[in-house]
Short mmCIF file of C-alpha atoms and ligand atoms in Angstrom, two decimals:
data_model
loop_
_atom_site.label_atom_id
_atom_site.label_comp_id
_atom_site.label_asym_id
_atom_site.label_seq_id
_atom_site.Cartn_x
_atom_site.Cartn_y
_atom_site.Cartn_z
CA MET K 1 -2.09 10.89 76.60
CA LYS K 2 -1.63 13.66 78.45
CA THR K 3 -3.15 16.65 77.59
CA TYR K 4 -2.91 20.24 77.96
CA ASP K 5 -4.68 23.86 77.31
CA TYR K 6 -2.41 24.64 74.62
CA LEU K 7 0.33 22.98 72.34
CA ILE K 8 2.85 25.64 71.48
CA VAL K 9 4.58 25.02 68.28
CA GLY K 10 8.22 26.82 68.33
CA ALA K 11 10.14 27.77 71.69
CA GLY K 12 11.41 30.87 70.02
CA LEU K 13 10.65 34.35 71.43
CA TYR K 14 6.99 34.38 70.51
CA GLY K 15 6.11 30.84 71.79
CA ALA K 16 8.16 31.59 74.98
CA VAL K 17 6.28 34.71 75.81
CA PHE K 18 2.88 33.17 75.17
CA ALA K 19 3.70 30.17 77.34
CA HIS K 20 4.90 32.16 80.13
CA GLU K 21 1.73 34.18 80.07
CA ALA K 22 -0.48 31.11 79.98
CA LYS K 23 1.35 29.52 82.67
CA LYS K 24 0.82 32.68 84.78
CA LYS K 25 -3.06 32.40 84.11
CA GLY K 26 -2.91 28.68 85.05
CA LYS K 27 -3.25 27.25 81.74
CA THR K 28 -0.98 23.99 80.92
CA CYS K 29 1.30 24.41 77.97
CA LEU K 30 3.38 21.77 76.15
CA VAL K 31 5.92 23.74 74.24
CA ILE K 32 7.61 21.45 71.30
CA ASP K 33 10.32 22.65 68.91
CA LYS K 34 12.12 21.10 66.03
CA ARG K 35 15.29 22.00 66.78
CA SER K 36 17.39 20.44 69.30
CA HIS K 37 17.57 23.79 71.42
CA ILE K 38 14.99 26.56 72.91
CA ALA K 39 15.23 30.44 71.84
CA GLY K 40 14.72 30.19 67.92
CA ASN K 41 16.63 32.50 66.08
CA ILE K 42 17.80 34.33 69.21
CA TYR K 43 19.44 31.06 70.53
CA THR K 44 23.22 31.95 71.85
CA GLU K 45 25.78 29.81 73.00
CA ASP K 46 28.43 29.93 75.40
CA VAL K 47 31.84 29.26 73.61
CA ASP K 48 34.88 29.75 76.30
CA GLY K 49 32.64 32.40 77.89
CA ILE K 50 31.61 34.40 74.98
CA GLN K 51 28.07 34.31 74.05
CA VAL K 52 27.79 33.46 70.55
CA HIS K 53 24.80 34.30 68.60
CA LYS K 54 24.23 31.20 66.57
CA TYR K 55 21.51 32.59 64.13
CA GLY K 56 23.24 36.07 63.43
CA ALA K 57 23.42 39.39 65.61
CA HIS K 58 20.80 40.19 67.93
CA ILE K 59 20.49 43.50 69.76
CA PHE K 60 17.29 44.21 71.67
CA HIS K 61 15.85 47.60 71.34
CA THR K 62 12.68 49.16 71.80
CA SER K 63 11.06 52.51 72.34
CA ASP K 64 7.81 50.70 74.39
CA LYS K 65 8.80 50.95 78.10
CA LYS K 66 6.07 48.17 78.68
CA ILE K 67 8.08 45.87 76.41
CA TRP K 68 11.50 47.10 77.85
CA ASP K 69 10.13 46.45 81.59
CA TYR K 70 8.74 43.06 80.42
CA VAL K 71 12.17 41.70 79.07
CA ASN K 72 13.75 43.18 82.02
CA GLN K 73 11.92 40.62 84.19
CA PHE K 74 14.00 37.78 82.71
CA ALA K 75 17.28 39.38 82.34
CA GLU K 76 19.60 41.93 83.04
CA PHE K 77 20.48 44.03 79.97
CA ASN K 78 23.92 45.40 79.46
CA ASN K 79 24.66 49.26 78.13
CA TYR K 80 25.59 48.05 74.67
CA ILE K 81 24.89 50.39 71.83
CA ASN K 82 24.88 49.25 68.38
CA SER K 83 27.63 51.24 66.07
CA PRO K 84 28.50 49.25 63.03
CA VAL K 85 31.15 50.09 60.81
CA ALA K 86 31.15 49.69 56.97
CA VAL K 87 33.92 48.62 54.94
CA TYR K 88 33.89 49.61 51.28
CA LYS K 89 37.26 48.50 49.28
CA ASP K 90 39.75 50.20 51.25
CA GLU K 91 37.54 52.95 52.74
CA LEU K 92 35.82 52.48 56.33
CA TYR K 93 32.85 54.63 57.20
CA ASN K 94 30.34 54.91 60.35
CA LEU K 95 26.77 53.74 60.35
CA PRO K 96 23.95 54.39 60.42
CA PHE K 97 23.97 57.18 57.78
CA ASN K 98 25.19 60.22 59.89
CA MET K 99 27.22 63.26 59.83
CA ASN K 100 30.36 60.91 60.76
CA THR K 101 29.65 59.16 57.44
CA PHE K 102 29.00 62.21 55.41
CA SER K 103 32.29 63.92 56.81
CA LYS K 104 34.16 61.12 55.67
CA MET K 105 32.61 60.60 52.35
CA TRP K 106 32.75 64.15 51.29
CA GLY K 107 35.39 65.99 53.48
CA ILE K 108 32.68 68.29 54.85
CA ARG K 109 31.74 69.39 58.57
CA THR K 110 28.38 70.97 59.14
CA PRO K 111 24.96 69.66 58.46
CA ALA K 112 24.31 72.16 55.94
CA GLU K 113 27.05 70.93 53.73
CA ALA K 114 25.76 67.47 54.13
CA LYS K 115 22.28 68.38 52.95
CA ALA K 116 23.58 70.38 50.00
CA LYS K 117 25.64 67.77 48.72
CA ILE K 118 23.00 65.30 48.55
CA GLN K 119 20.77 67.84 47.12
CA GLU K 120 23.24 68.47 44.48
CA GLN K 121 23.31 64.40 43.67
CA ILE K 122 19.90 63.93 43.27
CA ALA K 123 18.81 67.15 41.95
CA GLU K 124 18.47 65.64 38.29
CA LEU K 125 16.59 62.47 39.36
CA ASN K 126 13.67 64.22 40.09
CA ILE K 127 12.07 61.58 42.44
CA ALA K 128 8.87 62.77 43.68
CA GLU K 129 7.46 59.69 45.41
CA PRO K 130 10.03 56.89 45.79
CA GLN K 131 8.40 53.80 44.17
CA ASN K 132 11.40 51.19 45.37
CA LEU K 133 14.42 50.95 47.38
CA GLU K 134 16.94 52.33 45.20
CA GLU K 135 14.71 55.39 44.68
CA GLN K 136 14.35 55.82 48.32
CA ALA K 137 17.64 55.32 49.42
CA LEU K 138 18.80 57.65 46.65
CA SER K 139 16.36 60.43 47.61
CA LEU K 140 17.49 60.04 51.17
CA VAL K 141 21.15 60.11 51.09
CA GLY K 142 22.25 60.77 47.22
CA GLN K 143 24.34 58.76 44.90
CA ASP K 144 27.98 58.40 46.46
CA VAL K 145 26.29 56.85 49.88
CA TYR K 146 23.71 54.60 47.78
CA GLU K 147 26.85 53.40 45.65
CA LYS K 148 29.39 52.73 48.31
CA LEU K 149 27.16 51.72 51.57
CA ILE K 150 23.71 50.48 50.15
CA LYS K 151 23.35 49.02 46.85
CA GLY K 152 26.20 46.16 46.80
CA TYR K 153 25.01 45.36 50.50
CA THR K 154 21.51 45.38 49.50
CA GLU K 155 21.71 43.20 46.47
CA LYS K 156 23.83 40.50 47.88
CA GLN K 157 21.59 40.59 50.91
CA TRP K 158 18.53 40.21 49.31
CA GLY K 159 19.53 38.58 45.82
CA ARG K 160 17.53 41.03 44.01
CA ASP K 161 18.06 44.43 42.22
CA CYS K 162 17.30 47.57 44.56
CA LYS K 163 14.60 48.59 42.03
CA GLU K 164 12.80 45.37 42.66
CA LEU K 165 12.89 45.79 46.62
CA PRO K 166 10.46 47.71 48.48
CA SER K 167 11.59 50.72 50.08
CA PHE K 168 10.36 49.97 53.93
CA ILE K 169 13.76 47.90 53.97
CA ILE K 170 15.92 50.70 54.27
CA LYS K 171 13.68 53.03 55.99
CA ARG K 172 14.82 50.51 59.16
CA LEU K 173 17.96 52.46 59.40
CA PRO K 174 18.10 56.08 60.72
CA LEU K 175 19.30 58.91 58.80
CA ARG K 176 20.72 61.91 61.20
CA PHE K 177 22.66 65.08 60.49
CA VAL K 178 24.13 64.64 63.95
CA TYR K 179 27.62 63.09 64.90
CA ASP K 180 25.80 59.94 66.12
CA ASN K 181 26.76 56.46 65.42
CA ASN K 182 23.90 54.78 67.56
CA TYR K 183 22.40 52.37 64.88
CA PHE K 184 19.01 52.44 66.55
CA ASN K 185 16.70 55.72 67.39
CA ASP K 186 14.78 53.45 70.28
CA ARG K 187 14.89 54.98 73.82
CA TYR K 188 16.03 51.41 75.29
CA GLN K 189 18.86 48.91 74.08
CA GLY K 190 21.00 46.40 75.30
CA ILE K 191 22.14 42.87 75.50
CA PRO K 192 20.86 40.39 78.06
CA MET K 193 23.81 39.58 80.09
CA GLY K 194 24.33 35.76 80.02
CA GLY K 195 22.87 35.43 76.55
CA TYR K 196 19.37 35.22 75.01
CA THR K 197 18.79 31.55 75.69
CA GLN K 198 19.20 31.90 79.54
CA LEU K 199 16.55 34.57 78.92
CA VAL K 200 14.32 32.32 77.24
CA ALA K 201 14.91 29.64 79.52
CA ASN K 202 13.92 31.98 82.36
CA MET K 203 10.40 32.75 80.36
CA LEU K 204 10.01 28.87 80.00
CA GLU K 205 10.64 28.19 83.58
CA GLY K 206 7.94 25.61 84.64
CA VAL K 207 6.63 24.78 81.28
CA GLU K 208 6.95 21.56 79.80
CA VAL K 209 9.37 21.59 76.57
CA GLN K 210 9.88 19.02 73.95
CA LEU K 211 12.61 19.37 71.41
CA ASP K 212 13.67 17.70 68.37
CA THR K 213 10.03 17.41 67.53
CA ASP K 214 8.19 18.52 64.30
CA TYR K 215 4.63 19.59 64.65
CA PHE K 216 3.88 17.46 61.19
CA GLU K 217 4.93 14.19 62.62
CA PHE K 218 4.10 14.84 66.41
CA ILE K 219 0.37 15.78 65.32
CA LYS K 220 -0.07 12.64 63.60
CA THR K 221 -0.05 10.68 66.89
CA HIS K 222 -0.95 13.18 69.07
CA GLU K 223 -4.40 14.58 67.86
CA GLY K 224 -6.20 15.96 70.55
CA ILE K 225 -3.55 16.90 72.72
CA ALA K 226 -4.74 20.42 73.25
CA PRO K 227 -8.00 21.99 72.34
CA LYS K 228 -5.89 25.28 71.09
CA THR K 229 -2.38 25.27 69.13
CA ILE K 230 -0.06 28.25 68.90
CA PHE K 231 1.62 27.78 65.77
CA THR K 232 4.87 29.77 65.35
CA GLY K 233 6.18 27.80 62.39
CA MET K 234 5.69 28.87 58.41
CA VAL K 235 1.89 29.25 57.51
CA ASP K 236 2.38 27.96 54.37
CA GLU K 237 3.88 24.75 55.29
CA PHE K 238 1.00 24.16 57.71
CA TYR K 239 -1.37 24.25 54.88
CA ASP K 240 0.79 21.90 52.68
CA TYR K 241 1.72 25.02 50.36
CA LYS K 242 -1.75 24.45 48.81
CA LEU K 243 -1.64 28.01 47.71
CA GLY K 244 1.98 28.35 46.72
CA ILE K 245 5.25 28.83 48.35
CA LEU K 246 6.04 31.93 50.23
CA GLU K 247 9.70 33.18 49.40
CA TYR K 248 12.47 33.82 52.21
CA ARG K 249 15.97 34.69 51.93
CA SER K 250 18.19 32.30 53.96
CA LEU K 251 21.55 32.82 55.22
CA ARG K 252 24.78 30.52 55.96
CA PHE K 253 26.84 31.39 58.95
CA GLU K 254 30.78 30.53 59.07
CA GLU K 255 31.86 30.50 62.36
CA GLU K 256 35.84 30.71 63.63
CA LYS K 257 37.35 30.75 66.83
CA LEU K 258 40.64 32.87 66.58
CA ASP K 259 43.56 32.75 68.85
CA GLU K 260 43.57 36.50 69.44
CA GLU K 261 42.14 38.80 71.71
CA ASN K 262 40.57 41.34 69.22
CA TYR K 263 39.97 40.69 65.58
CA GLN K 264 38.02 43.70 64.28
CA GLY K 265 37.56 46.12 67.05
CA ASN K 266 33.85 46.39 66.94
CA SER K 267 31.17 43.81 67.11
CA VAL K 268 29.79 44.53 63.64
CA VAL K 269 31.64 45.22 60.39
CA ASN K 270 29.78 45.51 57.39
CA TYR K 271 31.23 44.57 53.88
CA THR K 272 29.21 46.82 51.48
CA GLU K 273 30.72 45.95 48.19
CA ARG K 274 29.24 43.64 45.84
CA GLU K 275 32.40 41.44 45.19
CA VAL K 276 32.88 40.28 49.05
CA PRO K 277 30.64 37.38 49.08
CA TYR K 278 29.35 38.05 52.99
CA THR K 279 27.57 40.93 54.32
CA ARG K 280 28.91 41.32 57.67
CA ILE K 281 31.58 39.99 60.40
CA ILE K 282 30.39 39.63 63.80
CA GLU K 283 32.91 39.50 66.58
CA HIS K 284 30.46 38.21 69.38
CA LYS K 285 32.53 39.11 72.57
CA HIS K 286 32.23 42.88 71.92
CA PHE K 287 28.52 42.68 72.61
CA GLU K 288 29.41 41.88 76.22
CA PHE K 289 32.83 43.93 76.44
CA GLY K 290 34.39 40.56 76.64
CA LYS K 291 38.08 40.58 77.60
CA GLN K 292 38.66 36.66 76.92
CA PRO K 293 42.26 35.91 75.27
CA THR K 294 40.46 34.15 72.27
CA THR K 295 37.70 35.27 70.18
CA VAL K 296 34.64 34.14 68.19
CA ILE K 297 33.89 35.88 64.71
CA THR K 298 31.07 34.80 62.34
CA LYS K 299 30.79 35.81 58.67
CA GLU K 300 27.38 35.62 57.27
CA TYR K 301 26.64 34.91 53.70
CA PRO K 302 23.07 35.35 52.45
CA SER K 303 21.71 33.01 50.20
CA GLU K 304 18.63 32.04 48.22
CA TRP K 305 16.25 30.15 50.23
CA LYS K 306 14.73 26.59 49.04
CA GLN K 307 12.23 24.31 50.88
CA GLY K 308 14.15 22.53 53.68
CA ASP K 309 16.47 25.78 54.47
CA GLU K 310 16.23 27.89 57.33
CA PRO K 311 13.87 30.75 56.76
CA TYR K 312 15.40 33.77 57.88
CA TYR K 313 14.10 36.99 56.17
CA PRO K 314 10.32 37.06 54.48
CA ILE K 315 10.64 38.63 51.32
CA ASN K 316 7.68 40.99 51.54
CA ASN K 317 6.96 41.97 48.15
CA GLU K 318 3.75 42.14 46.25
CA ARG K 319 3.67 38.55 45.29
CA ASN K 320 4.29 37.20 48.55
CA ASN K 321 2.46 39.62 50.48
CA THR K 322 -0.65 38.99 48.61
CA LEU K 323 -0.33 35.14 48.64
CA PHE K 324 0.29 35.59 52.49
CA GLU K 325 -2.92 37.58 52.74
CA GLN K 326 -4.73 34.62 51.05
CA TYR K 327 -3.09 32.28 53.61
CA LYS K 328 -4.20 34.57 56.45
CA GLU K 329 -7.72 34.45 55.32
CA MET K 330 -7.66 30.77 55.83
CA ALA K 331 -5.70 31.01 59.01
CA ASP K 332 -8.45 33.38 60.45
CA LYS K 333 -11.04 31.04 60.11
CA GLU K 334 -9.29 28.28 62.04
CA GLY K 335 -11.22 27.73 65.39
CA SER K 336 -8.16 26.05 67.10
CA VAL K 337 -4.92 27.05 65.46
CA ILE K 338 -3.45 30.63 66.21
CA PHE K 339 -0.69 31.69 64.09
CA GLY K 340 2.10 33.95 65.28
CA GLY K 341 5.56 35.12 65.49
CA ARG K 342 7.81 36.24 62.33
CA LEU K 343 7.11 32.94 60.46
CA GLY K 344 3.17 32.54 61.04
CA GLY K 345 2.86 36.27 60.53
CA TYR K 346 5.18 36.26 57.57
CA LYS K 347 6.74 39.62 58.93
CA TYR K 348 10.52 41.17 59.14
CA TYR K 349 9.59 41.62 63.04
CA ASP K 350 12.36 42.87 65.45
CA MET K 351 12.20 41.02 69.16
CA ASP K 352 10.22 43.65 70.53
CA LYS K 353 7.58 43.67 68.29
CA VAL K 354 7.29 39.92 68.63
CA ILE K 355 6.91 40.36 72.29
CA ALA K 356 4.21 42.83 71.88
CA ALA K 357 2.35 40.71 69.37
CA ALA K 358 2.77 37.79 71.53
CA LEU K 359 1.12 39.79 74.66
CA GLU K 360 -1.28 41.15 72.54
CA MET K 361 -2.62 37.47 71.58
CA THR K 362 -2.20 36.41 75.10
CA GLU K 363 -4.63 39.39 76.00
CA ALA K 364 -7.11 38.50 73.31
CA VAL K 365 -7.35 34.72 74.00
CA LEU K 366 -6.54 34.16 77.73
CA ASN K 367 -8.86 36.84 79.35
P1 LIG Y 401 11.76 32.08 65.33
O1 LIG Y 401 12.61 32.62 66.41
O2 LIG Y 401 11.96 31.47 64.27
O3 LIG Y 401 10.95 30.60 66.43
C1 LIG Y 401 9.90 29.65 65.55
C2 LIG Y 401 10.52 28.38 66.20
O4 LIG Y 401 9.43 27.43 65.71
C3 LIG Y 401 11.68 27.90 65.55
O5 LIG Y 401 12.72 27.67 66.97
C4 LIG Y 401 11.66 26.88 64.81
O6 LIG Y 401 12.41 25.81 65.00
C5 LIG Y 401 10.00 26.37 65.28
N1 LIG Y 401 9.45 25.79 64.42
C6 LIG Y 401 9.05 26.07 63.29
N2 LIG Y 401 8.22 25.16 62.17
C7 LIG Y 401 8.16 24.16 63.44
C8 LIG Y 401 7.72 22.93 63.09
N3 LIG Y 401 7.03 22.62 62.13
N4 LIG Y 401 7.46 22.18 64.49
C9 LIG Y 401 8.15 22.27 65.63
N5 LIG Y 401 8.95 23.54 65.45
C10 LIG Y 401 8.99 24.50 64.58
N6 LIG Y 401 15.66 41.44 66.07
C11 LIG Y 401 15.86 42.28 66.71
O7 LIG Y 401 15.02 42.98 67.60
N7 LIG Y 401 17.18 42.85 66.65
C12 LIG Y 401 18.23 42.27 66.09
O8 LIG Y 401 19.40 42.67 66.14
C13 LIG Y 401 17.61 41.47 65.01
N8 LIG Y 401 18.86 40.92 64.34
C14 LIG Y 401 18.31 39.47 63.63
C15 LIG Y 401 19.26 39.22 62.72
C16 LIG Y 401 18.92 38.02 61.94
C17 LIG Y 401 20.04 37.49 61.02
C18 LIG Y 401 17.68 37.92 61.79
C19 LIG Y 401 17.28 36.55 60.73
C20 LIG Y 401 16.62 38.14 62.52
C21 LIG Y 401 17.05 39.33 63.73
N9 LIG Y 401 16.08 39.82 64.43
C22 LIG Y 401 16.50 40.76 65.11
C23 LIG Y 401 14.76 39.10 64.61
C24 LIG Y 401 14.62 38.25 65.61
O9 LIG Y 401 15.34 37.00 65.13
C25 LIG Y 401 13.04 37.79 65.53
O10 LIG Y 401 12.27 38.92 66.06
C26 LIG Y 401 12.65 36.66 66.59
O11 LIG Y 401 13.38 35.58 66.52
C27 LIG Y 401 11.23 35.90 66.08
O12 LIG Y 401 10.87 35.22 67.31
P2 LIG Y 401 9.91 34.07 66.58
O13 LIG Y 401 9.48 33.29 68.07
O14 LIG Y 401 8.83 34.64 66.10
O15 LIG Y 401 10.69 32.88 65.54
N1 LIG Y 402 21.73 48.21 54.39
C1 LIG Y 402 22.66 48.54 53.78
N2 LIG Y 402 23.89 48.86 54.15
C2 LIG Y 402 24.31 48.52 55.23
C3 LIG Y 402 23.40 48.03 56.18
C4 LIG Y 402 22.10 47.96 55.95
O1 LIG Y 402 22.19 48.79 52.67
O2 LIG Y 402 25.70 48.65 55.52
C5 LIG Y 402 20.53 48.01 54.22
C6 LIG Y 402 19.91 46.67 53.78
O3 LIG Y 402 19.06 46.61 52.52
C7 LIG Y 402 19.36 45.95 54.71
C8 LIG Y 402 18.86 47.01 55.45
O4 LIG Y 402 19.38 48.23 55.18
O5 LIG Y 402 18.69 44.81 54.23
C9 LIG Y 402 18.28 47.03 56.60
O6 LIG Y 402 19.49 46.70 57.75
P1 LIG Y 402 19.54 46.02 59.00
O7 LIG Y 402 20.96 46.19 59.59
O8 LIG Y 402 18.53 46.41 59.81
O9 LIG Y 402 19.49 44.49 58.76
P2 LIG Y 402 19.04 43.34 59.52
O10 LIG Y 402 20.01 43.45 60.81
O11 LIG Y 402 17.83 43.17 59.91
O12 LIG Y 402 19.55 42.23 58.62
#
């Protein structure tokens, strides 16, 4: 059996960054993935010249210049700025929550008017220290925005009442009192031209990759293949769920190719009312300013996760965080296995944070 310095489980962003850096340091790596493609959840596929984000829309954004320079080695990024639109019944609003949203909601013009309106809507609630997502959202944007743009969307996205969800989920979104529809506050933003799969392929250049290979099967016949393993799958699965199952939220993607040039005029349209079963429709071509005669759209349906489903969003509530800490204690004692990435770390990580974490890990173990 050929042996390697590192066995890397998962050809997603974390695994690819680690493999790239390890190779640069002269280490040999074998990357395995149970899927039939590289790039993990950022995988894109070319459909008639349109890069289709197969596991949900991915917009790269970061405030960290080091990370921005790092990814720019592997792809040229375009100047896409994410500005989703929210549809609530027959009303349409700009996101994130900004003066365009407030002006449409209340027919007002100035920041002072918007702030006064929010104050008026939350005065009686007396929320001193928000204890959950509902209180956090109400105290930030008031009753109307909460009811129309947050409550329905969030409850279908997470399958839980807003009172049972942690407030950090909503703090991801900018809130500003200027007319600015940029969904992110980060200094750098864009979409890699040619797709994320190509970006990851560039990272993995010269690295051995074996697809359609599940670690738990593979290791039965390849014990000793490498003294160190980087594991980016689910940490509870690694330990055969012996302490209990970490919960996730799953998604179902319904993709359609349409014979028209421009279906919705924007790459992301959120459907915020509870009664519409999907959370958003993505029109992929607009990420790259595509002019093709056809278009591809994807409806995103959130669903409860059960074992065997694709785990998308970790549910970082108290129960799961405590359980994760117990798994982490076990994981930290492993001499030969290092856990990383969004599944290994059980975190709602953006891509820039995954890269930063992988680079940090390479610095710790490769130097
Ligand atoms: P993954 O991409 O999940 O890679 C892990 C890999 O390990 C997978 O390919 C899996 O098949 C493989 N694997 C797991 N178990 C095994 C096993 N037992 N054997 C072999 N292989 C295994 N981030 C942003 O910055 N911007 C966005 O706009 C954005 N949008 C998102 C939208 C959605 C719907 C979701 C779910 C996430 C989004 N993210 C976004 C986050 C982004 O997807 C992650 O940060 C990134 O993909 C994590 O990379 P990873 O390598 O940690 O994990
Ligand atoms: N959210 C909302 N209404 C929207 C968009 C987002 O209430 O129209 C909330 C929802 O709780 C969501 C969170 O904000 O889970 C974070 O949104 P983001 O767009 O960052 O989610 P992601 O792209 O990671 O799924």
